[in-house]
């Protein structure tokens, strides 16, 4: 599998950044974002959906975290929770804390929360086709967020918006055009422009390239990488595509059934995955070098989110599961100061994964 | 843009001709001797024959229609059987009263329905929302003529507050306007609410909120402008229903407009008047449709850009 | 063939289950059933001639009491009896008119969508023209031209609803007609009417049902309006609109004369609207609450 090749190029960088963090993460004021034991439910007529079950996350300055997992794993809900935009009803934050730059998000008034949205933390949503307001010009949609957070006159804000358009690679004279006059890739650039217009410290990108075709994907990733460098923005990249993670992320959190099952630097997780699910993800990727091999999908489906689980949620699909796994919730096991996996298998000290993807 | 307007006007013409054709045929295929009707049941045969000749009534329907159409294109829709005045003249004499009534009805209707619809959507499932929806449902279900009667009963007879008819006082239009516009108000409320609910669910509203914009601006600037687009089109339909309903309202309140004219003409069997009025009302309805479509062009950027109207 | 029958039955069950969920729709349904039952069982409680038609000057203008729960009118007739018999007329007008006009409209719309071309153009132009005339004016013209009797009224109030059926049916047909299973049906030699009825129309069923339910309400309202204007079923037949028109002259002193018939109309229309709304939500695949 070739992804790890990409990883080697970025090794040096990662070592430097991760050295700043201790086993439990650096002191709070170095962290842009900290999520502690977040539980979020959706209370619907057809039952309660436990979307997020004990999510933990730590993100420092200039770091990019890849949040990897299947659809329905709770990634988008986590992202919305950071912005406090979980639709309520039916979404309810059951417990947990989210700290943005040390501030407890749930303790803020709505007014203060609004001040953070768009200026400290921004979000890019999944589908560019529906994320822009069809009746407002593109330029105005960018200028609007600038005006909201910076005390600029309309003219100044418009000028700043024009600059943002240029930065994302859109011609200035398209300021007065409407979203339907742009292609998908260009719409996504506009959305990136809106998200970065006020130089946020944290950018959350929810599958920003999933709805675009592959060539455009590469362009958008380039744009994002460049902007990330330019603005020193920390980023959370939510995706199910490991290739994108390899391109742009420093840290990786693998999410399953609403909580993190493995977390580490890019190199650690890609070269030495420690959780059976992560191993399964890599194994299910096609190997370009060995085309006659059959694909190895992970059998089964994610557990029913309307049921709260008392034991390891991955056990029914796990190649290594034992009776021990079905008795209690698995514990966190550390493999380095930055790499952990939540797996009951490691309660036995000799346990190792043995089906690793070829390197 | 001008091209679009011209194209629409051209498309109107076949519709109007079609309408005149259908209405003329229906009325003239009806049983009964028109000449005798005009002359009166006690007139002698000679008078009846004379009238039949004068008006060319023994020609076939097609010939008569062609004559009628020709006259219509020159602004002449015949004479009223009853008063011997040109149909067109009487119609336009009575039109302003109906237009005035319609204007107030629409104003009343929009001023209440739009805010009500928006608030109901924003506060979905609340007590306010439920009450508003019950109110709207009743408004849709209550027949206009009964509403008028109840209005007169309550405000004119019991409370002695408003006049029950005519248009002597400046406030005479209140009760008729509210009665006339009530159904449109109820329908527009429901339409606005469901459109707003649809829009608020959209991704771009979440994007707007993620920018840190206040909820009021999100609703008014981002959501409402999108929500109003379908409402504009359906409001046009409701408006047409309301114009038709003016016949009933004007009759109940003795309002001197075109609706009452039609009703009186029917009572007097003045068929020429009825046909002429219906055709002219339809023409007005078509023009209103056209105006509504033009509003739509202004409001929806997708159409605006197709027809080459660019902002600044 | 058996499979298709089963699929249709389970779809019906599914729709019914969703419909039951909506309280308002159930209220509407119960109300409607009550009204229909009252109309059907009227002869059991009131004899048509003695109670509804026969004049009894001595008993005129009695306010509601135990003998006459809705009071008596200006001719001494039992208002409750007249209201209940009036239900028959209104319901008959509503249902028959809807049935006839729905059939015509659906047939025209389906054939227009299927065959296309010049024929489709003609049908759609015809629908446009018919829609341009405000419905009540069209009804007035038809009735005043052809005379006032039950059949003419049924046609008059129904004609204006035809274009809507045409449009809905044609739109549904157009979404289906190009799909491959239609090609497949043609390829195995299915005849045209068979294709239309067995493959295309079932898809249009949902929007047509909803439209029909709501149209019955508008038709009943319009028939009442016509009667109110004096163009409805001739006296002394009890009809709600006519009763309102007559009662209007006396409403200053005898307000109940205009309350009961009006209430009857409103409740009938309300029940149909509730049911129609509920049906629309139950048949809508997206099912937004």
GROMACS .gro file of C-alpha atoms in nm, chain A residues 85 114 117-118 125 127 130-137 140-141 144-145 147-149 176-178 180-181 194, chain B residues 202-204 206-207 209-215 217 221-223 225-226 229 299 301-302 304-305 310-312:
model
   54
   85UNK     CA    1  -2.497   2.398   1.575
  114UNK     CA    2  -2.185   3.367   1.764
  117UNK     CA    3  -1.843   3.120   1.479
  118UNK     CA    4  -1.684   3.228   1.158
  125UNK     CA    5  -1.978   2.152   0.487
  127UNK     CA    6  -2.203   1.934  -0.025
  130UNK     CA    7  -2.636   2.311  -0.140
  131UNK     CA    8  -2.414   2.504   0.099
  132UNK     CA    9  -2.443   2.840  -0.071
  133UNK     CA   10  -2.750   3.059  -0.060
  134UNK     CA   11  -2.893   3.066  -0.413
  135UNK     CA   12  -3.039   3.414  -0.398
  136UNK     CA   13  -2.738   3.604  -0.265
  137UNK     CA   14  -2.433   3.685  -0.473
  140UNK     CA   15  -2.190   3.927  -0.068
  141UNK     CA   16  -2.181   3.589   0.106
  144UNK     CA   17  -2.111   3.922   0.503
  145UNK     CA   18  -1.893   3.715   0.732
  147UNK     CA   19  -1.867   4.253   0.812
  148UNK     CA   20  -2.005   4.042   1.093
  149UNK     CA   21  -1.675   4.001   1.274
  176UNK     CA   22  -2.166   3.965  -0.840
  177UNK     CA   23  -2.241   3.620  -0.973
  178UNK     CA   24  -2.482   3.380  -0.811
  180UNK     CA   25  -2.570   2.853  -0.970
  181UNK     CA   26  -2.331   3.012  -1.216
  194UNK     CA   27  -1.605   3.226   0.337
  561UNK     CA   28  -3.136   2.363   0.390
  562UNK     CA   29  -2.759   2.340   0.418
  563UNK     CA   30  -2.702   2.703   0.331
  565UNK     CA   31  -2.649   2.607   0.853
  566UNK     CA   32  -2.367   2.775   0.661
  568UNK     CA   33  -2.537   3.023   1.113
  569UNK     CA   34  -2.181   2.891   1.108
  570UNK     CA   35  -2.072   3.237   1.004
  571UNK     CA   36  -2.189   3.367   1.338
  572UNK     CA   37  -2.477   3.566   1.195
  573UNK     CA   38  -2.764   3.646   1.428
  574UNK     CA   39  -3.074   3.431   1.398
  576UNK     CA   40  -3.082   3.805   1.000
  580UNK     CA   41  -3.215   3.773   0.488
  581UNK     CA   42  -3.116   3.417   0.415
  582UNK     CA   43  -3.430   3.215   0.465
  584UNK     CA   44  -3.587   3.553   0.042
  585UNK     CA   45  -3.568   3.193  -0.066
  588UNK     CA   46  -4.014   3.242  -0.425
  658UNK     CA   47  -3.688   3.764  -0.718
  660UNK     CA   48  -3.169   3.490  -0.955
  661UNK     CA   49  -3.169   3.179  -1.171
  663UNK     CA   50  -3.285   3.679  -1.363
  664UNK     CA   51  -2.954   3.568  -1.507
  669UNK     CA   52  -2.739   4.163  -1.394
  670UNK     CA   53  -2.697   4.346  -1.071
  671UNK     CA   54  -2.486   4.663  -1.072
   0.00000   0.00000   0.00000
